[in-house]
Coordinates of C-alpha atoms in Angstrom, one line a residue:
M26 CA 84.8 111.6 106.3
T27 CA 87.9 109.4 107.2
Y28 CA 90.4 107.8 105.2
S29 CA 92.7 105.2 105.7
L30 CA 96.6 105.0 105.2
G31 CA 96.2 101.1 105.5
M32 CA 98.7 100.4 108.2
S33 CA 98.2 100.8 112.1
K34 CA 95.5 103.4 112.5
I35 CA 95.4 106.5 115.0
S36 CA 92.1 108.4 115.0
R37 CA 92.1 112.1 114.2
S38 CA 89.3 114.5 113.5
T39 CA 88.9 114.1 109.8
F40 CA 91.2 111.3 108.9
T41 CA 93.0 108.2 110.1
V42 CA 96.8 108.2 110.1
V43 CA 99.3 105.2 110.8
A44 CA 102.2 104.7 113.2
L45 CA 104.9 102.1 113.1
A46 CA 107.4 101.5 115.7
G47 CA 110.9 100.6 115.0
V48 CA 114.3 101.9 114.4
W49 CA 115.0 103.3 110.9
V50 CA 117.2 101.1 108.9
P51 CA 117.8 101.8 105.2
F52 CA 117.0 98.7 102.8
H53 CA 120.7 98.5 101.6
S54 CA 121.8 98.0 105.3
A55 CA 118.9 95.8 106.3
F56 CA 119.5 93.3 103.6
A57 CA 123.0 94.0 102.2
G58 CA 123.5 90.7 100.7
S59 CA 123.8 90.2 96.9
G60 CA 121.0 87.5 96.8
S61 CA 117.8 88.1 95.0
T62 CA 115.6 86.9 97.7
V63 CA 114.8 87.8 101.1
E64 CA 114.0 85.4 104.0
L65 CA 110.6 86.0 105.8
S66 CA 112.5 85.4 109.1
E67 CA 114.7 88.3 108.2
I68 CA 111.7 90.4 107.4
A69 CA 110.2 89.5 110.8
R70 CA 113.3 90.4 112.4
L71 CA 113.3 93.7 110.6
Y72 CA 109.7 94.6 111.6
S73 CA 109.9 93.0 115.2
M74 CA 107.3 90.6 114.0
R75 CA 106.2 87.2 115.3
M76 CA 106.1 84.6 112.4
Q77 CA 103.7 81.5 112.3
M78 CA 102.0 79.2 109.9
V79 CA 98.3 79.7 109.6
S80 CA 96.5 77.2 107.3
N81 CA 98.4 77.9 103.9
K82 CA 99.8 81.3 105.0
I83 CA 102.8 82.4 106.6
V84 CA 101.8 85.2 108.9
L85 CA 103.9 87.9 110.2
K86 CA 102.5 90.1 112.8
N87 CA 103.5 92.9 115.4
R88 CA 101.3 95.2 117.5
Y89 CA 101.0 97.6 114.6
N90 CA 100.8 95.6 111.4
T91 CA 99.9 92.0 110.0
L92 CA 101.6 90.5 106.7
E93 CA 100.3 87.3 105.4
I94 CA 101.8 85.4 102.5
E95 CA 100.3 82.4 101.0
E96 CA 102.9 79.4 100.7
N97 CA 103.9 78.8 97.0
G98 CA 101.8 81.6 95.7
R99 CA 102.1 85.2 94.6
R100 CA 99.2 86.8 97.0
A101 CA 100.1 88.8 100.0
W102 CA 97.9 90.8 102.4
I103 CA 99.1 94.0 104.2
N104 CA 96.6 94.6 106.9
D105 CA 94.1 92.6 104.9
V106 CA 94.6 94.5 101.7
M107 CA 95.6 92.1 98.9
F108 CA 99.2 92.8 97.3
W109 CA 100.4 90.8 94.5
L110 CA 104.0 89.6 94.5
H111 CA 106.0 89.3 91.3
E112 CA 107.1 85.8 92.0
P113 CA 105.6 83.2 94.3
C114 CA 106.9 82.8 97.9
R115 CA 109.1 79.6 98.1
R116 CA 110.8 77.6 100.7
S117 CA 114.2 78.5 101.6
G118 CA 116.0 76.0 104.0
R119 CA 113.9 76.2 107.2
T120 CA 112.0 79.2 106.4
W121 CA 110.5 81.0 103.4
A122 CA 111.9 83.6 100.9
I123 CA 110.3 86.1 98.5
R124 CA 112.1 88.1 95.8
K125 CA 113.9 91.1 96.9
A126 CA 112.1 93.3 94.6
D127 CA 109.0 92.3 96.2
F128 CA 110.3 93.6 99.5
Q129 CA 111.9 96.7 98.2
Y130 CA 109.4 97.9 95.7
G131 CA 106.1 96.5 97.5
I132 CA 106.1 95.5 101.2
D133 CA 108.7 97.9 102.5
P134 CA 107.4 101.1 101.0
V135 CA 103.9 100.2 102.4
L136 CA 105.1 99.3 106.0
R137 CA 108.0 101.9 106.2
S138 CA 106.8 104.6 103.8
Y139 CA 109.0 107.1 105.5
T140 CA 112.1 105.5 104.2
H141 CA 110.7 105.6 100.5
A142 CA 108.6 108.5 100.3
P143 CA 109.6 111.2 97.4
K144 CA 110.8 114.4 98.5
R145 CA 108.1 116.5 96.8
T146 CA 104.7 116.6 98.5
P147 CA 102.2 116.1 95.6
M148 CA 100.0 118.9 94.4
V149 CA 99.4 118.5 90.7
V150 CA 97.3 115.5 89.9
V151 CA 96.5 114.2 86.4
I152 CA 93.3 112.2 86.0
D153 CA 93.0 110.1 82.9
P154 CA 89.6 109.2 82.2
G155 CA 90.2 106.0 80.3
H156 CA 89.1 105.5 76.5
G157 CA 86.8 108.1 74.9
G158 CA 85.7 109.0 71.5
K159 CA 86.1 106.2 69.1
D160 CA 87.3 103.8 72.1
S161 CA 84.1 103.0 74.1
G162 CA 86.1 100.7 76.5
A163 CA 84.1 98.0 78.2
V164 CA 80.4 97.7 77.3
G165 CA 77.8 96.4 80.1
L166 CA 75.0 94.1 79.7
K167 CA 72.9 97.2 79.7
K168 CA 75.0 98.8 76.9
V169 CA 76.5 101.2 79.3
F170 CA 79.9 102.6 78.0
E171 CA 83.0 102.5 80.2
K172 CA 84.0 105.8 78.6
Q173 CA 81.1 107.6 80.0
L174 CA 81.2 106.2 83.4
V175 CA 84.8 106.9 84.0
L176 CA 84.4 110.5 82.9
D177 CA 81.9 111.0 85.5
I178 CA 84.0 109.4 88.2
S179 CA 86.9 111.5 87.1
Y180 CA 85.0 114.9 87.5
R181 CA 83.7 113.8 90.7
M182 CA 87.4 113.2 91.8
K183 CA 88.5 116.6 90.4
N184 CA 86.0 118.5 92.3
L185 CA 87.0 116.6 95.4
L186 CA 90.7 117.1 95.0
E187 CA 90.4 120.7 94.4
S188 CA 88.4 121.2 97.5
H189 CA 91.6 119.7 99.3
G190 CA 94.1 122.0 97.7
F191 CA 95.3 120.1 94.9
K192 CA 95.6 121.3 91.3
V193 CA 94.0 118.8 88.7
V194 CA 94.3 118.4 85.2
M195 CA 92.1 115.9 83.2
T196 CA 93.5 114.3 79.9
R197 CA 90.1 114.7 78.4
S198 CA 87.2 116.7 79.1
G199 CA 84.4 115.2 77.1
D200 CA 84.0 112.4 74.7
Q201 CA 87.4 112.6 73.0
Y202 CA 90.2 110.2 72.6
P203 CA 93.6 111.4 73.3
S204 CA 96.3 108.9 72.3
L205 CA 98.0 107.1 75.0
D206 CA 101.2 109.2 74.5
D207 CA 99.3 112.4 74.4
R208 CA 97.8 111.5 78.0
V209 CA 101.3 111.0 79.2
D210 CA 102.8 114.0 77.4
L211 CA 100.1 116.2 79.1
A212 CA 101.4 114.9 82.6
R213 CA 104.9 115.8 81.7
K214 CA 104.0 119.1 80.3
V215 CA 102.1 120.4 83.6
K216 CA 104.7 118.6 85.7
A217 CA 102.4 116.2 87.3
D218 CA 103.0 114.9 90.9
L219 CA 100.7 112.0 90.6
F220 CA 98.9 110.3 87.4
L221 CA 95.5 108.3 88.0
S222 CA 94.0 106.4 85.2
I223 CA 90.4 105.6 85.9
H224 CA 88.7 102.5 84.2
A225 CA 85.9 100.1 84.7
D226 CA 86.7 96.3 84.0
G227 CA 85.4 93.7 81.5
A228 CA 85.7 90.1 81.3
A229 CA 84.5 87.1 79.3
S230 CA 82.8 85.8 82.3
S231 CA 80.1 87.6 84.0
A232 CA 81.2 86.3 87.3
A233 CA 84.2 88.3 87.7
H234 CA 83.8 91.2 90.2
G235 CA 85.6 93.4 92.5
V236 CA 88.1 96.5 92.2
E237 CA 91.8 96.6 91.7
T238 CA 94.7 98.9 91.4
F239 CA 97.6 98.5 88.8
I240 CA 101.0 99.9 89.2
T241 CA 103.9 99.5 87.0
T242 CA 105.7 95.9 86.8
A243 CA 109.3 96.1 88.4
A244 CA 112.3 95.4 85.8
G245 CA 112.9 91.7 85.1
F246 CA 109.4 90.3 86.0
D247 CA 106.1 89.3 84.5
S248 CA 103.1 91.5 85.1
S249 CA 100.7 90.0 87.3
N250 CA 98.1 88.9 84.9
H251 CA 100.7 87.4 82.5
Y252 CA 102.9 85.2 84.8
G253 CA 104.8 82.6 83.2
K254 CA 103.7 83.6 79.9
G255 CA 106.7 85.3 78.8
G256 CA 106.7 88.9 77.2
D257 CA 108.3 92.0 78.0
R258 CA 110.3 92.3 81.1
S259 CA 112.3 95.3 80.1
S260 CA 112.9 98.5 82.6
V261 CA 110.6 101.3 81.7
L262 CA 110.6 105.1 82.6
N263 CA 108.2 104.6 85.5
N264 CA 110.4 102.1 87.3
R265 CA 112.1 105.0 88.9
Y266 CA 109.2 105.4 91.0
D267 CA 108.6 101.9 92.0
A268 CA 108.5 102.4 95.7
A269 CA 106.2 105.3 95.6
N270 CA 103.9 103.4 93.2
A271 CA 103.5 100.9 95.9
M272 CA 102.7 103.6 98.4
L273 CA 100.2 105.2 96.1
G274 CA 98.8 101.8 94.9
Y275 CA 98.1 100.7 98.4
A276 CA 96.8 103.7 99.8
V277 CA 94.2 104.0 96.8
Q278 CA 93.2 100.4 96.9
S279 CA 92.8 100.3 100.5
N280 CA 90.5 103.5 100.8
L281 CA 88.6 102.2 97.3
L282 CA 87.7 99.0 99.2
K283 CA 86.6 100.8 102.2
M284 CA 84.3 103.2 100.4
S285 CA 83.1 100.9 97.5
G286 CA 82.3 97.8 99.5
R287 CA 83.3 95.6 96.8
S288 CA 85.8 92.6 96.9
D289 CA 89.4 93.0 96.9
R290 CA 91.2 91.8 93.6
G291 CA 94.4 93.5 94.9
V292 CA 97.2 95.8 94.1
R293 CA 98.6 94.2 90.9
R294 CA 101.3 94.8 88.4
A295 CA 101.3 95.7 84.7
R296 CA 102.9 97.6 82.1
F297 CA 99.9 99.7 80.7
A298 CA 101.2 102.2 78.3
V299 CA 99.8 105.3 80.5
I300 CA 101.5 104.1 83.7
K301 CA 104.8 102.6 82.3
K302 CA 105.7 106.0 80.6
A303 CA 104.1 108.3 83.3
P304 CA 106.8 110.9 84.5
C305 CA 105.7 110.6 88.3
P306 CA 104.2 108.0 90.7
A307 CA 101.2 106.4 88.8
A308 CA 98.5 104.2 89.3
L309 CA 95.5 102.5 87.0
V310 CA 92.2 102.0 88.9
E311 CA 89.4 99.6 88.0
C312 CA 86.5 100.5 89.7
G313 CA 84.3 97.4 89.1
F314 CA 83.0 95.0 86.1
L315 CA 80.6 96.4 83.7
T316 CA 80.4 92.8 82.6
N317 CA 79.1 91.7 86.1
P318 CA 75.4 92.5 86.5
E319 CA 75.5 93.7 90.0
E320 CA 78.5 95.9 89.4
E321 CA 77.1 97.1 86.2
R322 CA 74.0 98.1 88.3
L323 CA 76.1 99.8 90.9
L324 CA 78.1 101.8 88.5
R325 CA 75.0 103.1 86.9
T326 CA 74.3 104.8 90.2
E327 CA 75.2 108.2 91.2
A328 CA 75.9 107.0 94.8
Y329 CA 78.3 104.2 93.7
R330 CA 80.3 106.5 91.5
S331 CA 80.6 109.0 94.2
R332 CA 81.7 106.5 96.7
V333 CA 84.2 105.3 94.3
A334 CA 85.5 108.9 93.6
Q335 CA 85.6 109.5 97.3
G336 CA 87.7 106.4 97.9
I337 CA 90.4 107.1 95.2
V338 CA 90.6 110.9 96.6
N339 CA 90.9 109.4 100.2
G340 CA 93.8 107.2 98.8
V341 CA 95.4 110.3 97.2
R342 CA 95.1 112.3 100.5
A343 CA 96.5 109.4 102.6
Y344 CA 99.5 109.3 100.2
R345 CA 100.2 113.1 100.4
T346 CA 99.9 112.8 104.2
L347 CA 102.6 109.8 104.1
V348 CA 105.0 112.0 102.0
S349 CA 104.5 115.3 104.1
R350 CA 105.3 113.2 107.4
A351 CA 108.3 111.6 105.7
K352 CA 109.7 115.2 105.2
R353 CA 109.6 116.2 109.0

């Protein structure tokens, strides 16, 4: 089994690692100005990338990585994995610019993880199977309950993680409903290094499909699915882990895509209670749509649930490798 760190890859016996050429430059030195945006030409210079327009995308590329950003849009792709920006990429004179937060808490932690990685190597993982008890979560066309499927996936993840030396704590072991605060309090009590909330999606349209990974929205911005609609933009507890969240979210999404074979809905931002209050880097993973006939069929199979569990675990292992390498 191999897993991907999502950037340029060097094959080893059991997994895939990444390499990034370039001189280490801290963010505050690279972009010391007081402005709220960063020009893509400056990002290209920092990473020694070539920049060109391809159709409606600005493409930055070097021998190690490719960054694509849609003009006047919020979607970016880092080595072909979608990563949503907080705000659209806009014209800035002769070039284009993105919000500094999208660079500092999104692109740079993925492409230069060694400058953002936490000091502590993750060992304690809290897995939160979504919903439970009175809360069934999404319900499939065949009356399959989200709460049952995600508990099964979570147990598969637990077994895999423990086989790789992690200590795993689950917020529920059966058909119970811990409150959202109880789930986060447990993570705090056990001194969790990572928090992963596992879900299956639902939508009004049966056409919606794919997998996605949510991380906490940066302070001062709208969440991905509520852009331009107003609402809470305040800072939350989990914002202290913004850079680590980006590393984790990207590692999980890229490896989940590889194992699940489903379409990429991207790494997105949200202020879901269990991640915004988490006392450690956190992600909420949507493993497919129960309201989509094909994905409901897949989610009902042990084979697909095993692949999903393996993909998420591969992402956690990739994240641990990034943190361990940064400490050397």
